[in-house]
Each structure stands twice: as structure tokens, then as C-alpha cells.
Short mmCIF file of C-alpha atoms and ligand atoms in Angstrom, two decimals:
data_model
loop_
_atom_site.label_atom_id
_atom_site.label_comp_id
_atom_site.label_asym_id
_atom_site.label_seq_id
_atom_site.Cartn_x
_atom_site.Cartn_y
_atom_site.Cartn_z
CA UNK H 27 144.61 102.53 20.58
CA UNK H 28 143.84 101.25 17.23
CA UNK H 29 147.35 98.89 17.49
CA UNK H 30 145.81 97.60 20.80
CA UNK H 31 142.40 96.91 19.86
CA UNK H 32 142.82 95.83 16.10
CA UNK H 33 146.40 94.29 16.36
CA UNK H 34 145.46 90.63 16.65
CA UNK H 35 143.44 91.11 13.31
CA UNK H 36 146.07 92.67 11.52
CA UNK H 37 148.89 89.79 12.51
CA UNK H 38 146.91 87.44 11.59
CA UNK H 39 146.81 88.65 8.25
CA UNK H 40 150.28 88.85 8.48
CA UNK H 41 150.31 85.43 9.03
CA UNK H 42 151.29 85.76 12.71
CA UNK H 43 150.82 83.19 15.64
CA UNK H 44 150.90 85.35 18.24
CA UNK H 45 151.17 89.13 18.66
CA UNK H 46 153.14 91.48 21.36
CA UNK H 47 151.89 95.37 20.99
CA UNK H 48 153.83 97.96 22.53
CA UNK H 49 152.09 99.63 25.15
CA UNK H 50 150.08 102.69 24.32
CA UNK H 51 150.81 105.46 26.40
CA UNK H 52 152.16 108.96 26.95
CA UNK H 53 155.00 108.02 29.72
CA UNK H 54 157.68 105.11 30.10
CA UNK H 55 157.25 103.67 33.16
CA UNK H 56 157.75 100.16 32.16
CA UNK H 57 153.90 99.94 32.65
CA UNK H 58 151.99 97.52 30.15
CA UNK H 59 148.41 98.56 29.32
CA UNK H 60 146.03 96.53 28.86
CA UNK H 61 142.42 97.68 27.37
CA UNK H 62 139.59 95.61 24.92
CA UNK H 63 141.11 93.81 21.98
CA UNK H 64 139.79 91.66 19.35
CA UNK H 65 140.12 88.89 17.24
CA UNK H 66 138.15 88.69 13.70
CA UNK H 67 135.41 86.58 14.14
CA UNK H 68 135.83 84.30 11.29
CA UNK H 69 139.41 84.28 12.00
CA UNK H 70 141.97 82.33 14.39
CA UNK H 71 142.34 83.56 17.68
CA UNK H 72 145.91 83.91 18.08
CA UNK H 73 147.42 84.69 21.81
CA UNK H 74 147.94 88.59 21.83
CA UNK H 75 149.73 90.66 24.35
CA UNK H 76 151.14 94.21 25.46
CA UNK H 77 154.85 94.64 26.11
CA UNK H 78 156.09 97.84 28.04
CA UNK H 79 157.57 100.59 25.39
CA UNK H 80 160.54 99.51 27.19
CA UNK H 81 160.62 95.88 26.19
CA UNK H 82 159.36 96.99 23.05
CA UNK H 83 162.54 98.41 22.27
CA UNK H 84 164.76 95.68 23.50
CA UNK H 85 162.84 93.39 21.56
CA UNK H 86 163.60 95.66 18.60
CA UNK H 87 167.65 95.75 19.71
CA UNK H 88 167.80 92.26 19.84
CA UNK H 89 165.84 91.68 16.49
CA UNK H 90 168.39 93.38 14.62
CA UNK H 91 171.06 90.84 15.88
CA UNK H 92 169.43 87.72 14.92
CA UNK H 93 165.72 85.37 15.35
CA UNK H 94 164.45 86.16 18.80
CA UNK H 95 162.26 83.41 20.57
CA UNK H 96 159.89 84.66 22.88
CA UNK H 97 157.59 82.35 24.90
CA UNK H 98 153.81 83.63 26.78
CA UNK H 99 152.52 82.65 29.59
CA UNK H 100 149.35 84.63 29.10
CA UNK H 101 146.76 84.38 32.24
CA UNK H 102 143.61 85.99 31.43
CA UNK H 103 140.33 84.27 30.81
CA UNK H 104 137.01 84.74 29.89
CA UNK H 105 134.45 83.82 32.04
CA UNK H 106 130.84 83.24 31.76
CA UNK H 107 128.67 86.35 31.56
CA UNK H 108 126.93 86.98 35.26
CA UNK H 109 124.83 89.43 36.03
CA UNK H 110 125.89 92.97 37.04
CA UNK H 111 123.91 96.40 37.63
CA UNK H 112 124.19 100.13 36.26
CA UNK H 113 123.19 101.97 39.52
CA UNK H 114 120.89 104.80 39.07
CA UNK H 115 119.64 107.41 41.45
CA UNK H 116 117.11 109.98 40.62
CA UNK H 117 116.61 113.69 41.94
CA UNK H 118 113.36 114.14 41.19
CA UNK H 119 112.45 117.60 39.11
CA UNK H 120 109.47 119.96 40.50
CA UNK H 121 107.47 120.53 37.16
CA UNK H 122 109.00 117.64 34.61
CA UNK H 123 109.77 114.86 36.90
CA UNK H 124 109.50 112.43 33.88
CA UNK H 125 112.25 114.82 31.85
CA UNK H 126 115.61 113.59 32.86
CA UNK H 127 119.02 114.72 32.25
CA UNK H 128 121.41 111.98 33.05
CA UNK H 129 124.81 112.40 34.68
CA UNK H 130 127.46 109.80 34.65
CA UNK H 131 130.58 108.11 34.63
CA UNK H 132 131.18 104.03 34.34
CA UNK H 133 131.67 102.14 37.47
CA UNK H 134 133.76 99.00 35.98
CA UNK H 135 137.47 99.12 35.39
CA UNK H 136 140.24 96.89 33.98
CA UNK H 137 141.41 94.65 36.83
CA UNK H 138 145.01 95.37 37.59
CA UNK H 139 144.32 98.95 38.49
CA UNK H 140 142.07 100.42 41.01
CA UNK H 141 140.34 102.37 38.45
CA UNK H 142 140.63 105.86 39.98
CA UNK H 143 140.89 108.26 36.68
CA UNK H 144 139.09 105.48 34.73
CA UNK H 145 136.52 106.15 35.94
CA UNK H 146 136.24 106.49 39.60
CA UNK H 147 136.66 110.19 39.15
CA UNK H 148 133.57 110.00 36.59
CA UNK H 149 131.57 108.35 39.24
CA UNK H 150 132.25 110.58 41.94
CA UNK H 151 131.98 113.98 40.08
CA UNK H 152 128.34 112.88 39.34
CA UNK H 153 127.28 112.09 42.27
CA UNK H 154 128.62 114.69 43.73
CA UNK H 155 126.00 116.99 41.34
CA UNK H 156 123.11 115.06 43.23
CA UNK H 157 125.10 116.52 46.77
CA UNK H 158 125.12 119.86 45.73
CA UNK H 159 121.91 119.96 44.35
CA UNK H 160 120.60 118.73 47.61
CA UNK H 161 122.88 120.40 50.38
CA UNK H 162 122.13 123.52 48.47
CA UNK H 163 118.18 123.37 48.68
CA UNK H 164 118.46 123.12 44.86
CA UNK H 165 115.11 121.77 43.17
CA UNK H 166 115.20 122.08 39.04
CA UNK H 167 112.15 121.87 37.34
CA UNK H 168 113.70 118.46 35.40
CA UNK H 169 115.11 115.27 37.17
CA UNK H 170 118.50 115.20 37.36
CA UNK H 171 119.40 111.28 37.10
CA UNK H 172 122.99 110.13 37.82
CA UNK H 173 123.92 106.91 36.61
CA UNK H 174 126.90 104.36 37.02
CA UNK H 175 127.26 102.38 33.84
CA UNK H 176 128.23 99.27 34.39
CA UNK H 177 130.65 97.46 32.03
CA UNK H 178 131.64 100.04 29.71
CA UNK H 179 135.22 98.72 28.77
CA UNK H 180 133.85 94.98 28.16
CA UNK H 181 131.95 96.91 25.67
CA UNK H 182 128.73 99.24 26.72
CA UNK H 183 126.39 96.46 27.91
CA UNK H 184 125.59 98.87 30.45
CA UNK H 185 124.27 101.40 28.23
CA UNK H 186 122.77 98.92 25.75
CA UNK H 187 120.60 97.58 28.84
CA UNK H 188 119.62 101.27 29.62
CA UNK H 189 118.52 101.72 26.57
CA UNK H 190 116.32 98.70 25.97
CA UNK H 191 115.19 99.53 29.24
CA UNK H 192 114.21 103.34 28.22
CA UNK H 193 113.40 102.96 24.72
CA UNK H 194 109.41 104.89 25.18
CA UNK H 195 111.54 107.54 27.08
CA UNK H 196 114.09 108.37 24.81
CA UNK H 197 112.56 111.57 24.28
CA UNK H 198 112.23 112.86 27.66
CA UNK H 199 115.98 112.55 27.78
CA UNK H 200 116.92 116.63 27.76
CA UNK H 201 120.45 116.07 28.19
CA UNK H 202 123.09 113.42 28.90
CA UNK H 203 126.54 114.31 30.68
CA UNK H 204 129.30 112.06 31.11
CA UNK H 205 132.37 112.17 32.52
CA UNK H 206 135.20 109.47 31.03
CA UNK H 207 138.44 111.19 30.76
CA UNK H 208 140.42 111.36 34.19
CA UNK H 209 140.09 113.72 36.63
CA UNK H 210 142.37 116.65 36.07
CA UNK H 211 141.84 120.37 35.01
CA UNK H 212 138.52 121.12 33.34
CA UNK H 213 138.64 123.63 30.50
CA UNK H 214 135.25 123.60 29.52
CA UNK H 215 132.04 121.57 28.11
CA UNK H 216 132.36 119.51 25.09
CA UNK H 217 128.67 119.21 23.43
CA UNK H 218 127.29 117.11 20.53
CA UNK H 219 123.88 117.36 19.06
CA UNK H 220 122.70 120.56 17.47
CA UNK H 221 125.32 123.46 16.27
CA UNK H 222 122.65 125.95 18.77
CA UNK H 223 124.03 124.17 21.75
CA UNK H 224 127.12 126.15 21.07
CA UNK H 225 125.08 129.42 21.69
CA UNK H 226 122.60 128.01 23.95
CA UNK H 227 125.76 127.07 26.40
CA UNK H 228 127.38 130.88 26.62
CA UNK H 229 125.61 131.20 30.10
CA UNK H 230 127.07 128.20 31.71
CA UNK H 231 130.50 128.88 30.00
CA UNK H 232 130.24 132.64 32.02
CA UNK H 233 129.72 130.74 35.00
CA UNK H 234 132.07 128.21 34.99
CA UNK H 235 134.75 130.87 33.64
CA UNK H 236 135.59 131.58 37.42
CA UNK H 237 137.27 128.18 37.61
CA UNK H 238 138.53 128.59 33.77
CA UNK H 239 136.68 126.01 32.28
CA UNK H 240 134.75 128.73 29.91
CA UNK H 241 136.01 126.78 26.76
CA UNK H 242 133.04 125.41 24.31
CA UNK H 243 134.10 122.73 22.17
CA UNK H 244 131.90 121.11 19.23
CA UNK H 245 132.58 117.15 19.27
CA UNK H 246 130.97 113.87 17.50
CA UNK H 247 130.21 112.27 20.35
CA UNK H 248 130.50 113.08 24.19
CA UNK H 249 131.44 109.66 25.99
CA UNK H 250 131.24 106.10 25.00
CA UNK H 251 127.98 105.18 27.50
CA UNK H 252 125.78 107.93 26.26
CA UNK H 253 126.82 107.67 22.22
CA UNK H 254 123.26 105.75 22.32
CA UNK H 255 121.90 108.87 23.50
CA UNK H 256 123.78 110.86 21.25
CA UNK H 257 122.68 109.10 17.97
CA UNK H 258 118.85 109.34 19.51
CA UNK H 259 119.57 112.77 19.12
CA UNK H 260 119.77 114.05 22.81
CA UNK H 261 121.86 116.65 23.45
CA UNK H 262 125.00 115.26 25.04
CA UNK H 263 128.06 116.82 27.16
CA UNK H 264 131.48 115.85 28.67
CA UNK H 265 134.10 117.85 30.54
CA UNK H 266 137.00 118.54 28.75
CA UNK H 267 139.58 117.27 31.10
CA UNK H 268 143.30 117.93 30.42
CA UNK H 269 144.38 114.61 29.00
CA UNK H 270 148.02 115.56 28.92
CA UNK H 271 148.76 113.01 31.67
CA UNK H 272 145.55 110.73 31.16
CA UNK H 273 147.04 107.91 29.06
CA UNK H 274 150.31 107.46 31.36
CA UNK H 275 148.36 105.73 33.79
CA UNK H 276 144.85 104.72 32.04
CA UNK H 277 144.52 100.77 31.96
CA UNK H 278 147.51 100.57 34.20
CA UNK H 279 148.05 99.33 37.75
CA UNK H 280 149.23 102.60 38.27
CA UNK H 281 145.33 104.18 37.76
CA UNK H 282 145.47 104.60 41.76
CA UNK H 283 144.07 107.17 43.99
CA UNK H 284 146.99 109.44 44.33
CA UNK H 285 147.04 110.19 40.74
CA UNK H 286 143.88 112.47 41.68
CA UNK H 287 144.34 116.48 42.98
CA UNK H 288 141.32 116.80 44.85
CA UNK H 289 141.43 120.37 43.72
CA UNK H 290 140.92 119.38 39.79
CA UNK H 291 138.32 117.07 41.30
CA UNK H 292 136.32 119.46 43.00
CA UNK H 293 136.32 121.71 39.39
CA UNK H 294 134.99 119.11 37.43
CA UNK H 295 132.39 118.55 39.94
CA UNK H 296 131.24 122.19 39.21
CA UNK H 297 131.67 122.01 35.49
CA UNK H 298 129.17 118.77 35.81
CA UNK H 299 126.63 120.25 38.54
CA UNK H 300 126.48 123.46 36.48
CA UNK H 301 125.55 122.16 33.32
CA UNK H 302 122.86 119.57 34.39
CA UNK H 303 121.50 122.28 36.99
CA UNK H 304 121.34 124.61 33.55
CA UNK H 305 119.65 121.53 31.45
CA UNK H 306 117.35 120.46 33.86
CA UNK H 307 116.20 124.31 34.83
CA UNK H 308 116.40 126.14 31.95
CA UNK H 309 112.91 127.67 30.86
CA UNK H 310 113.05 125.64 27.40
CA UNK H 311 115.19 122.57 27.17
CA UNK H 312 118.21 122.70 25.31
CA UNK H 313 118.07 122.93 21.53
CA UNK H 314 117.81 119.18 19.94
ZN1 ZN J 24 136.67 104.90 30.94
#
């Protein structure tokens, strides 16, 4: 993703006036994929593209041959910042209704899919958490806050907002869960914060063994919306989804409902209501 995001920099040191990057991605469909990319800011903006791996490699035939010319017709714009919400419910906890342990996914996607795996999925499999706790009578001694970040691939404002907004609270954050990497086959809980989390997790990996996501896996960071969190120090968690298919339709118009098994859904539903019904009920919060 590195090509994508850092290409236009690196062509223009090149000396480049323009720059065509072939398309990230672990299928060939013919699909261009589109995702943030930037210019230097000191630099000139130059007009910068993604070709399909397929064009890619004609380009690259017909290279060989002789000079190619290639013209763009390149649509996208930026418009004016407007105003847009994260969208935040709470279920309140019994004993520590100002301790929180957030559950999320982001609500905005790139425009020419529907945003299903990225990160409709997300979205749902949190709020779902709030459903279960509820249909099943369940009341946790913390608050168990789902959120919808908004604008997380123009670049986090979302989460910046959140956290300006929260700042005095950061410390009644227990836990932070998100949910950013499609929607198929959970293997586990990825956690970053304290090495004890590993330990202090071996109950919920029991639990959630019965759907074989049991695996424990020590990361950096946990998702892109709560690395605020993270670097605050609160203990933070993600599924880990089976990514093998993830980036053949991520930023593509092919990120459409039927790429979701409902199935797979429903398991990372559990691996997310387990874990924030263990954060926000567990006798001592998790280790931070
Ligand atoms: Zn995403």
C-alpha cells in the first residue's frame, strides 16, 4: 500500500509528471483500487492514478516495443470540508457507568464501492454486541460504548474529534475494540497494550475456542481509529479476521454485500461481544 499512498512522492522525485500505480491487490479482476494518496507538501502535485494489474502489464508489453503515450482523464475532486458525525451509542454499566469500553468499526467508505467488508461488517458486528447484550438481559458493571467513526480513510478525523472531545476521560477508557479488516473467519483477538493482556485474555480465548477463534496474537496497534487510544495507553483489541481474500475486493467497486457469509459474520460478532462483555465485567479491569 506503500506504492499507492507514497507513489506520487516518489515520481516526482523521479522527475515524473504524472504517475499510474498498479493496483494493489491479492486477485486480477481487472479491478483498480483506489485508497488515500499523497503528494509532498512542498512539492508539485502531479495527477496520480491506479491502473488494473492487468493494464499494468500491457503497459509494460508495450513499453518494451517503443515510447508509449498515455493520456488521463482523471475525475475526482476535493471538496470543501462539511460537517459529518461519529455516531455513538452507550449501554450504560451498573457499577462504573463512567468506565467505558468502546466497540467499533468506521462508517465512511471509498465511493465506488458500497463499503460492505470496509467497513460495513465493522459497523454491524459492533452493534450487534449492544443486541446481545440487551436481548440477553446482559448488564456489565462498565459501559459498553459502540461507536461509528466517521471518516477514517480521509484520514481519522473521526477519531481525532473523539479524542479532543474525551481528553479528561481518557482514563476511564478500559478497553477499545475495533473491527477494520473484512468480515470473514475470526481466529482470535489481536491485543496491544501491556504483555499481561496476553494472560489476562486465556478466559475469553476458552470461550471463543468453540467457534475457533482461541488464537491470541500480540500486535502494535489494533485498528487505525483507536491507535489514539492505543498510544494513551488503553488496552486495545481487534479480531483477527482471515485476510486471505480481504484485499481482492477492499477499495473496489466490488466491496458489495455478497462478498459477506453471514456465518463468518455472526462469529465475529461473538469474538467482539465476548471480549467487551469480559472488559467491561471483569472484577478488575484489564491490565494497562
Ligand atoms: Zn477500513
Amino acid at each position: 500500500m506503500v506504492y499507492r499512498g507514497a507513489g506520487p512522492i516518489a515520481a516526482v522525485a523521479a522527475g515524473a509528471v504524472a504517475v499510474l500505480v498498479r493496483s494493489v491487490g491479492g486477485a486480477d479482476f481487472r479491478l483498480p483500487h483506489t485508497g488515500m494518496t499523497e503528494c509532498a507538501p512542498d512539492e508539485p502535485k502531479i495527477p496520480a492514478a491506479a491502473v488494473t494489474a492487468e493494464d499494468a502489464d500491457l503497459l509494460k508489453d508495450l513499453t518494451s516495443q517503443g515510447p508509449v503515450k498515455l493520456h488521463f482523464t482523471l475525475t475526482p475532486q476535493t471538496l470543501p470540508d462539511a460537517s459529518s458525525y461519529n455516531v455513538i451509542a452507550d449501554w450504560k454499566g451498573t457499577e462504573h457507568p463512567e468506565q467505558v469500553v468502546v466497540v467499533s468499526g468506521h462508517l465512511d467508505s471509498w465511493d465506488l464501492g458500497t463499503g460492505a467488508i470496509d467497513d460495513g461488517a465493522g459497523v454491524v458486528v459492533s452493534m450487534q454486541t449492544l443486541h446481545l447484550l440487551k436481548e440477553l438481559g446482559i448488564h456489565p458493571r462498565r459501559t459498553v460504548r459502540f461507536v461509528a467513526w466517521m471518516s477514517e480513510e480521509e484520514g481519522s478525523e473521526g477519531a481525532a474529534a473523539y479524542m479532543a472531545d474525551h481528553n479528561s476521560a481518557i482514563a476511564n477508557h478500559i478497553g477499545a475494540i475495533e473491527s477494520d479488516l473484512g468480515a470473514d473467519h475470526p481466529a482470535g483477538i489481536y491485543y496491544a497494550g501491556k504483555g499481561e493482556l496476553g494472560q489476562w485474555l486465556r478466559p475469553v480465548a476458552q470461550v471463543l475456542d468453540a467457534i475457533g477463534a482461541e488464537t491470541l496474537v500480540s500486535a502494535p496497534e489494533a485498528g487505525e481509529d483507536i491507535a489514539g487510544l492505543t498510544a494513551k495507553g488503553v488496552p486495545s483489541f481487534a479480531p483477527v479476521q482471515d485476510s486471505r481474500f480481504y484485499f481482492n475486493y477492499h477499495h473496489t467497486a466490488a466491496d458489495t454485500f455478497d462478498k459477506i457469509d453471514p456465518k463468518h459474520l455472526n462469529e465475529n460478532a461473538a469474538v467482539m461481544a465476548v471480549l467487551a462483555y469480559a472488559l467491561a465485567d471483569s472484577p478488575e479491569p484489564a491490565p494497562r
